[in-house]
């Protein structure tokens, strides 16, 4: 295991046994595709991600004060954009994951969790790519669904939705990856729960509908087998077609949307104020895990 930028031991094999290769591939793609630039004939279509922000709050409790402040940052930095808040469902995490995919698939735009603050306007990203997510700052190879941008009807979103609807009829997951994630998070409550019960609904959500599923789906989109033991076959294209469309899907490095590690969720507000953010940071995930 290698050390990540936050001094943790890097964990491999969490969402797939080939994730060392995934990590290298994503780094190479980002070196080629960044910084964002306007699409050309070589890079494909000119369809633009809509200027609309979607946020979701589910459950019986009021939105936490911190989250309300973070939500306002999206409006303040995008005053001319449409803003939509969804709060009508009643079933927390899994429904939050499903809703964000279905809303983006239908309307397109930007989705952000309520515990994510915006620090730069997102306009430069809208024409450069058709699907955008960011790497999670979790000490493993994981693509976060806390911030996503997409054109409407994107193939990655359709695949996510189809997989969720199909897999909800299947048995629940093996707990090995879930236990690993709980240990990595530094959350004693989650670790204790997993040591007592076969599955935790919170961790199961991460694997079945959240970042675990998004990570595997994104890698399949760009040509990797997500079967255990599977790698990238010579000439494999993934389900995004044509090739130019694959170049318009990106998982941004952690400094763009997730400069803070997931271990900071219990830090005091004063500690956050002292953090110097990277110059290319556009949003900050504060890891409030507000749906739990």
mmCIF file of C-alpha atoms in Angstrom:
data_model
loop_
_atom_site.group_PDB
_atom_site.id
_atom_site.type_symbol
_atom_site.label_atom_id
_atom_site.label_comp_id
_atom_site.label_asym_id
_atom_site.label_seq_id
_atom_site.Cartn_x
_atom_site.Cartn_y
_atom_site.Cartn_z
ATOM 1 C CA UNK A 1 0.000 0.000 0.000
ATOM 2 C CA UNK A 2 1.194 3.498 -0.831
ATOM 3 C CA UNK A 3 0.637 6.717 1.092
ATOM 4 C CA UNK A 4 -2.033 9.104 -0.176
ATOM 5 C CA UNK A 5 -1.539 12.917 -0.099
ATOM 6 C CA UNK A 6 -3.113 13.066 3.376
ATOM 7 C CA UNK A 7 -0.659 10.627 4.930
ATOM 8 C CA UNK A 8 -2.983 7.622 4.987
ATOM 9 C CA UNK A 9 -2.064 4.206 3.717
ATOM 10 C CA UNK A 10 -3.573 3.809 0.264
ATOM 11 C CA UNK A 11 -6.033 0.910 0.070
ATOM 12 C CA UNK A 12 -6.159 -1.118 -3.116
ATOM 13 C CA UNK A 13 -8.757 -3.590 -4.309
ATOM 14 C CA UNK A 14 -11.740 -1.888 -2.678
ATOM 15 C CA UNK A 15 -14.123 -1.659 -5.650
ATOM 16 C CA UNK A 16 -12.132 -3.845 -8.056
ATOM 17 C CA UNK A 17 -8.973 -5.921 -8.007
ATOM 18 C CA UNK A 18 -7.576 -3.969 -10.989
ATOM 19 C CA UNK A 19 -7.901 -0.561 -9.377
ATOM 20 C CA UNK A 20 -4.136 0.091 -9.445
ATOM 21 C CA UNK A 21 -4.450 0.075 -13.230
ATOM 22 C CA UNK A 22 -7.629 2.148 -12.991
ATOM 23 C CA UNK A 23 -5.737 4.720 -10.923
ATOM 24 C CA UNK A 24 -2.974 4.964 -13.530
ATOM 25 C CA UNK A 25 -5.484 5.199 -16.383
ATOM 26 C CA UNK A 26 -7.454 7.997 -14.740
ATOM 27 C CA UNK A 27 -4.256 9.937 -14.078
ATOM 28 C CA UNK A 28 -3.178 9.607 -17.716
ATOM 29 C CA UNK A 29 -6.609 10.702 -18.971
ATOM 30 C CA UNK A 30 -6.611 13.759 -16.719
ATOM 31 C CA UNK A 31 -3.139 14.764 -17.888
ATOM 32 C CA UNK A 32 -4.472 14.678 -21.442
ATOM 33 C CA UNK A 33 -7.886 16.293 -20.889
ATOM 34 C CA UNK A 34 -7.040 19.026 -18.382
ATOM 35 C CA UNK A 35 -7.187 21.957 -18.082
ATOM 36 C CA UNK A 36 -10.741 22.156 -19.498
ATOM 37 C CA UNK A 37 -10.918 23.585 -23.001
ATOM 38 C CA UNK A 38 -13.609 24.249 -25.555
ATOM 39 C CA UNK A 39 -14.598 21.211 -27.656
ATOM 40 C CA UNK A 40 -13.221 20.880 -31.165
ATOM 41 C CA UNK A 41 -14.135 18.657 -34.074
ATOM 42 C CA UNK A 42 -11.520 16.210 -32.858
ATOM 43 C CA UNK A 43 -13.031 15.972 -29.380
ATOM 44 C CA UNK A 44 -16.615 15.602 -30.455
ATOM 45 C CA UNK A 45 -19.997 17.203 -30.023
ATOM 46 C CA UNK A 46 -20.695 20.704 -28.837
ATOM 47 C CA UNK A 47 -23.705 19.969 -26.614
ATOM 48 C CA UNK A 48 -23.440 21.951 -23.401
ATOM 49 C CA UNK A 49 -24.297 20.940 -19.866
ATOM 50 C CA UNK A 50 -27.361 23.017 -18.862
ATOM 51 C CA UNK A 51 -27.009 25.981 -16.498
ATOM 52 C CA UNK A 52 -29.077 24.445 -13.706
ATOM 53 C CA UNK A 53 -28.127 23.291 -10.203
ATOM 54 C CA UNK A 54 -29.950 20.411 -8.499
ATOM 55 C CA UNK A 55 -29.802 19.643 -4.774
ATOM 56 C CA UNK A 56 -31.692 17.060 -2.718
ATOM 57 C CA UNK A 57 -32.706 16.958 0.936
ATOM 58 C CA UNK A 58 -34.491 13.815 2.116
ATOM 59 C CA UNK A 59 -35.740 12.676 5.480
ATOM 60 C CA UNK A 60 -37.811 14.013 8.381
ATOM 61 C CA UNK A 61 -35.276 16.456 9.862
ATOM 62 C CA UNK A 62 -34.613 20.112 9.012
ATOM 63 C CA UNK A 63 -31.605 20.872 6.843
ATOM 64 C CA UNK A 64 -28.597 21.480 9.146
ATOM 65 C CA UNK A 65 -27.480 25.096 9.459
ATOM 66 C CA UNK A 66 -24.040 24.357 7.996
ATOM 67 C CA UNK A 67 -25.636 22.712 4.969
ATOM 68 C CA UNK A 68 -27.935 25.686 4.412
ATOM 69 C CA UNK A 69 -24.890 27.951 4.262
ATOM 70 C CA UNK A 70 -23.108 25.627 1.829
ATOM 71 C CA UNK A 71 -26.203 25.462 -0.376
ATOM 72 C CA UNK A 72 -26.236 29.255 -0.648
ATOM 73 C CA UNK A 73 -22.730 29.245 -2.145
ATOM 74 C CA UNK A 74 -24.078 27.592 -5.304
ATOM 75 C CA UNK A 75 -26.671 30.322 -5.777
ATOM 76 C CA UNK A 76 -24.226 33.114 -4.985
ATOM 77 C CA UNK A 77 -21.623 31.988 -7.536
ATOM 78 C CA UNK A 78 -24.208 31.191 -10.234
ATOM 79 C CA UNK A 79 -26.720 34.068 -9.963
ATOM 80 C CA UNK A 80 -28.052 33.636 -13.509
ATOM 81 C CA UNK A 81 -28.465 29.857 -13.280
ATOM 82 C CA UNK A 82 -31.665 28.004 -12.505
ATOM 83 C CA UNK A 83 -31.676 26.413 -9.045
ATOM 84 C CA UNK A 84 -33.840 23.426 -8.100
ATOM 85 C CA UNK A 85 -34.154 21.801 -4.669
ATOM 86 C CA UNK A 86 -35.833 18.398 -4.306
ATOM 87 C CA UNK A 87 -37.159 17.345 -0.898
ATOM 88 C CA UNK A 88 -40.286 15.254 -1.447
ATOM 89 C CA UNK A 89 -39.008 11.683 -1.011
ATOM 90 C CA UNK A 90 -38.753 9.990 2.368
ATOM 91 C CA UNK A 91 -36.075 7.332 2.245
ATOM 92 C CA UNK A 92 -32.614 8.836 2.766
ATOM 93 C CA UNK A 93 -29.435 7.540 1.175
ATOM 94 C CA UNK A 94 -30.424 5.017 -1.471
ATOM 95 C CA UNK A 95 -33.239 7.220 -2.740
ATOM 96 C CA UNK A 96 -30.885 10.193 -2.727
ATOM 97 C CA UNK A 97 -28.467 8.285 -4.972
ATOM 98 C CA UNK A 98 -31.210 7.109 -7.318
ATOM 99 C CA UNK A 99 -32.833 10.547 -7.503
ATOM 100 C CA UNK A 100 -29.628 12.370 -8.361
ATOM 101 C CA UNK A 101 -29.005 10.023 -11.282
ATOM 102 C CA UNK A 102 -32.586 10.223 -12.537
ATOM 103 C CA UNK A 103 -32.774 14.019 -12.212
ATOM 104 C CA UNK A 104 -29.498 14.515 -14.085
ATOM 105 C CA UNK A 105 -30.444 11.956 -16.720
ATOM 106 C CA UNK A 106 -33.741 13.727 -17.399
ATOM 107 C CA UNK A 107 -32.715 17.388 -17.152
ATOM 108 C CA UNK A 108 -28.914 17.554 -17.199
ATOM 109 C CA UNK A 109 -27.059 20.195 -15.210
ATOM 110 C CA UNK A 110 -25.050 20.157 -11.990
ATOM 111 C CA UNK A 111 -25.873 18.011 -8.968
ATOM 112 C CA UNK A 112 -24.267 18.780 -5.582
ATOM 113 C CA UNK A 113 -24.794 17.221 -2.168
ATOM 114 C CA UNK A 114 -25.949 19.667 0.487
ATOM 115 C CA UNK A 115 -22.660 19.229 2.383
ATOM 116 C CA UNK A 116 -20.654 20.557 -0.589
ATOM 117 C CA UNK A 117 -19.743 24.246 -0.857
ATOM 118 C CA UNK A 118 -19.006 25.893 -4.192
ATOM 119 C CA UNK A 119 -15.861 28.059 -4.336
ATOM 120 C CA UNK A 120 -15.629 28.851 -8.080
ATOM 121 C CA UNK A 121 -18.238 29.207 -10.800
ATOM 122 C CA UNK A 122 -18.610 26.050 -12.881
ATOM 123 C CA UNK A 123 -19.086 27.773 -16.251
ATOM 124 C CA UNK A 124 -15.670 26.718 -17.671
ATOM 125 C CA UNK A 125 -16.636 23.046 -17.347
ATOM 126 C CA UNK A 126 -19.970 23.113 -19.151
ATOM 127 C CA UNK A 127 -18.796 22.994 -22.771
ATOM 128 C CA UNK A 128 -15.570 21.080 -22.218
ATOM 129 C CA UNK A 129 -17.205 17.823 -21.090
ATOM 130 C CA UNK A 130 -20.529 16.007 -21.254
ATOM 131 C CA UNK A 131 -20.133 14.059 -17.975
ATOM 132 C CA UNK A 132 -18.051 15.110 -14.979
ATOM 133 C CA UNK A 133 -17.525 13.647 -11.536
ATOM 134 C CA UNK A 134 -14.557 13.880 -9.179
ATOM 135 C CA UNK A 135 -12.298 11.463 -7.380
ATOM 136 C CA UNK A 136 -13.225 10.944 -3.730
ATOM 137 C CA UNK A 137 -10.661 11.871 -1.078
ATOM 138 C CA UNK A 138 -11.035 8.532 0.687
ATOM 139 C CA UNK A 139 -7.599 6.924 0.366
ATOM 140 C CA UNK A 140 -8.700 4.482 -2.327
ATOM 141 C CA UNK A 141 -9.685 4.514 -5.998
ATOM 142 C CA UNK A 142 -13.222 5.877 -5.841
ATOM 143 C CA UNK A 143 -15.244 8.283 -7.966
ATOM 144 C CA UNK A 144 -17.603 10.355 -5.843
ATOM 145 C CA UNK A 145 -21.222 11.111 -6.690
ATOM 146 C CA UNK A 146 -21.307 14.123 -4.344
ATOM 147 C CA UNK A 147 -20.812 16.499 -7.304
ATOM 148 C CA UNK A 148 -21.733 15.513 -10.853
ATOM 149 C CA UNK A 149 -22.285 17.451 -14.063
ATOM 150 C CA UNK A 150 -23.923 16.002 -17.150
ATOM 151 C CA UNK A 151 -25.828 16.624 -20.319
ATOM 152 C CA UNK A 152 -29.343 15.172 -20.310
ATOM 153 C CA UNK A 153 -29.780 11.504 -21.254
ATOM 154 C CA UNK A 154 -26.096 10.668 -20.831
ATOM 155 C CA UNK A 155 -25.179 7.004 -21.306
ATOM 156 C CA UNK A 156 -23.340 6.785 -17.965
ATOM 157 C CA UNK A 157 -26.441 7.953 -16.099
ATOM 158 C CA UNK A 158 -28.692 5.577 -18.029
ATOM 159 C CA UNK A 159 -26.350 2.721 -17.153
ATOM 160 C CA UNK A 160 -26.340 3.680 -13.459
ATOM 161 C CA UNK A 161 -30.137 3.794 -13.351
ATOM 162 C CA UNK A 162 -30.528 0.503 -15.223
ATOM 163 C CA UNK A 163 -28.037 -1.225 -12.912
ATOM 164 C CA UNK A 164 -29.781 -0.010 -9.762
ATOM 165 C CA UNK A 165 -33.205 -1.142 -10.945
ATOM 166 C CA UNK A 166 -31.802 -4.529 -11.964
ATOM 167 C CA UNK A 167 -29.692 -5.132 -8.858
ATOM 168 C CA UNK A 168 -32.396 -4.242 -6.369
ATOM 169 C CA UNK A 169 -33.845 -7.642 -7.234
ATOM 170 C CA UNK A 170 -30.551 -9.371 -6.362
ATOM 171 C CA UNK A 171 -29.214 -10.531 -2.958
ATOM 172 C CA UNK A 172 -27.449 -7.939 -0.844
ATOM 173 C CA UNK A 173 -23.698 -7.503 -1.107
ATOM 174 C CA UNK A 174 -20.820 -9.294 0.516
ATOM 175 C CA UNK A 175 -19.518 -7.120 3.366
ATOM 176 C CA UNK A 176 -15.760 -7.302 2.758
ATOM 177 C CA UNK A 177 -15.475 -4.071 0.745
ATOM 178 C CA UNK A 178 -17.936 -2.337 3.068
ATOM 179 C CA UNK A 179 -15.889 -3.166 6.167
ATOM 180 C CA UNK A 180 -12.777 -1.844 4.432
ATOM 181 C CA UNK A 181 -14.490 1.448 3.600
ATOM 182 C CA UNK A 182 -15.713 1.820 7.192
ATOM 183 C CA UNK A 183 -12.183 1.303 8.487
ATOM 184 C CA UNK A 184 -10.802 3.819 6.009
ATOM 185 C CA UNK A 185 -13.365 6.446 6.967
ATOM 186 C CA UNK A 186 -12.167 6.542 10.553
ATOM 187 C CA UNK A 187 -15.795 6.428 11.677
ATOM 188 C CA UNK A 188 -15.987 4.282 14.807
ATOM 189 C CA UNK A 189 -19.777 4.125 14.638
ATOM 190 C CA UNK A 190 -19.765 2.564 11.186
ATOM 191 C CA UNK A 191 -16.952 0.172 12.049
ATOM 192 C CA UNK A 192 -18.755 -0.967 15.185
ATOM 193 C CA UNK A 193 -22.017 -1.478 13.324
ATOM 194 C CA UNK A 194 -20.327 -3.595 10.693
ATOM 195 C CA UNK A 195 -18.664 -5.743 13.339
ATOM 196 C CA UNK A 196 -22.076 -6.624 14.773
ATOM 197 C CA UNK A 197 -24.310 -7.031 11.740
ATOM 198 C CA UNK A 198 -23.756 -8.722 8.345
ATOM 199 C CA UNK A 199 -24.446 -5.490 6.472
ATOM 200 C CA UNK A 200 -24.846 -1.820 7.233
ATOM 201 C CA UNK A 201 -27.454 0.079 5.252
ATOM 202 C CA UNK A 202 -25.110 3.071 5.037
ATOM 203 C CA UNK A 203 -22.180 1.119 3.648
ATOM 204 C CA UNK A 204 -24.414 -1.040 1.477
ATOM 205 C CA UNK A 205 -25.723 2.160 -0.092
ATOM 206 C CA UNK A 206 -22.177 3.258 -0.962
ATOM 207 C CA UNK A 207 -21.611 0.017 -2.834
ATOM 208 C CA UNK A 208 -25.016 -0.558 -4.419
ATOM 209 C CA UNK A 209 -26.060 2.917 -5.527
ATOM 210 C CA UNK A 210 -23.318 5.358 -4.586
ATOM 211 C CA UNK A 211 -19.605 5.847 -5.283
ATOM 212 C CA UNK A 212 -18.854 2.132 -5.601
ATOM 213 C CA UNK A 213 -21.367 1.746 -8.407
ATOM 214 C CA UNK A 214 -20.343 5.022 -10.054
ATOM 215 C CA UNK A 215 -16.671 4.006 -10.011
ATOM 216 C CA UNK A 216 -17.329 0.680 -11.702
ATOM 217 C CA UNK A 217 -19.755 2.214 -14.203
ATOM 218 C CA UNK A 218 -17.389 5.007 -15.219
ATOM 219 C CA UNK A 219 -14.539 2.563 -15.763
ATOM 220 C CA UNK A 220 -16.787 0.326 -17.870
ATOM 221 C CA UNK A 221 -17.761 3.383 -19.911
ATOM 222 C CA UNK A 222 -14.133 4.012 -20.880
ATOM 223 C CA UNK A 223 -13.301 0.408 -21.703
ATOM 224 C CA UNK A 224 -12.505 -1.572 -18.553
ATOM 225 C CA UNK A 225 -14.083 -4.854 -17.550
ATOM 226 C CA UNK A 226 -15.676 -4.582 -14.119
ATOM 227 C CA UNK A 227 -15.843 -8.332 -13.596
ATOM 228 C CA UNK A 228 -13.470 -9.488 -10.869
ATOM 229 C CA UNK A 229 -10.203 -10.546 -12.449
ATOM 230 C CA UNK A 230 -11.032 -8.589 -15.603
ATOM 231 C CA UNK A 231 -8.789 -5.907 -17.025
ATOM 232 C CA UNK A 232 -8.817 -3.916 -20.190
ATOM 233 C CA UNK A 233 -8.911 -5.959 -23.341
ATOM 234 C CA UNK A 234 -6.920 -4.761 -26.333
ATOM 235 C CA UNK A 235 -9.106 -2.453 -28.384
ATOM 236 C CA UNK A 236 -11.852 -2.281 -25.746
ATOM 237 C CA UNK A 237 -13.863 0.900 -26.178
ATOM 238 C CA UNK A 238 -16.373 0.823 -23.335
ATOM 239 C CA UNK A 239 -20.048 1.589 -23.754
ATOM 240 C CA UNK A 240 -19.537 5.297 -24.548
ATOM 241 C CA UNK A 241 -19.614 5.801 -28.286
ATOM 242 C CA UNK A 242 -18.196 7.300 -30.447
ATOM 243 C CA UNK A 243 -14.609 7.576 -29.219
ATOM 244 C CA UNK A 244 -14.868 11.371 -29.041
ATOM 245 C CA UNK A 245 -17.650 11.042 -26.464
ATOM 246 C CA UNK A 246 -15.339 9.045 -24.184
ATOM 247 C CA UNK A 247 -12.987 12.034 -24.245
ATOM 248 C CA UNK A 248 -15.845 14.185 -22.929
ATOM 249 C CA UNK A 249 -16.312 12.106 -19.758
ATOM 250 C CA UNK A 250 -13.912 12.796 -16.914
ATOM 251 C CA UNK A 251 -13.286 11.977 -13.250
ATOM 252 C CA UNK A 252 -11.461 15.070 -12.005
ATOM 253 C CA UNK A 253 -8.571 14.842 -9.495
ATOM 254 C CA UNK A 254 -9.459 15.234 -5.825
ATOM 255 C CA UNK A 255 -8.387 18.881 -5.638
ATOM 256 C CA UNK A 256 -11.285 19.971 -7.879
ATOM 257 C CA UNK A 257 -14.247 18.797 -5.763
ATOM 258 C CA UNK A 258 -12.810 16.964 -2.743
ATOM 259 C CA UNK A 259 -9.634 18.588 -1.398
ATOM 260 C CA UNK A 260 -10.478 17.568 2.180
ATOM 261 C CA UNK A 261 -10.123 13.914 3.246
ATOM 262 C CA UNK A 262 -13.171 12.073 4.536
ATOM 263 C CA UNK A 263 -11.604 11.816 8.005
ATOM 264 C CA UNK A 264 -12.284 15.528 8.662
ATOM 265 C CA UNK A 265 -16.049 15.193 9.083
ATOM 266 C CA UNK A 266 -15.835 15.874 12.833
ATOM 267 C CA UNK A 267 -13.502 18.877 12.540
ATOM 268 C CA UNK A 268 -14.540 22.229 13.998
ATOM 269 C CA UNK A 269 -15.572 25.104 11.750
ATOM 270 C CA UNK A 270 -12.489 27.038 12.883
ATOM 271 C CA UNK A 271 -10.290 24.247 11.538
ATOM 272 C CA UNK A 272 -11.949 24.508 8.110
ATOM 273 C CA UNK A 273 -11.301 28.256 8.029
ATOM 274 C CA UNK A 274 -7.551 27.669 8.329
ATOM 275 C CA UNK A 275 -7.331 25.322 5.337
ATOM 276 C CA UNK A 276 -5.709 26.700 2.190
ATOM 277 C CA UNK A 277 -7.494 25.276 -0.836
ATOM 278 C CA UNK A 278 -5.756 24.344 -4.116
ATOM 279 C CA UNK A 279 -5.955 27.008 -6.839
ATOM 280 C CA UNK A 280 -7.991 24.719 -9.101
ATOM 281 C CA UNK A 281 -10.470 23.784 -6.359
ATOM 282 C CA UNK A 282 -14.034 24.456 -7.509
ATOM 283 C CA UNK A 283 -16.004 22.858 -4.659
ATOM 284 C CA UNK A 284 -15.361 21.444 -1.190
ATOM 285 C CA UNK A 285 -17.022 18.321 0.162
ATOM 286 C CA UNK A 286 -17.295 18.632 3.955
ATOM 287 C CA UNK A 287 -18.296 14.997 4.524
ATOM 288 C CA UNK A 288 -21.291 15.747 6.750
ATOM 289 C CA UNK A 289 -22.937 12.518 5.519
ATOM 290 C CA UNK A 290 -26.195 14.343 6.046
ATOM 291 C CA UNK A 291 -28.526 11.570 4.850
ATOM 292 C CA UNK A 292 -27.422 9.178 7.638
#
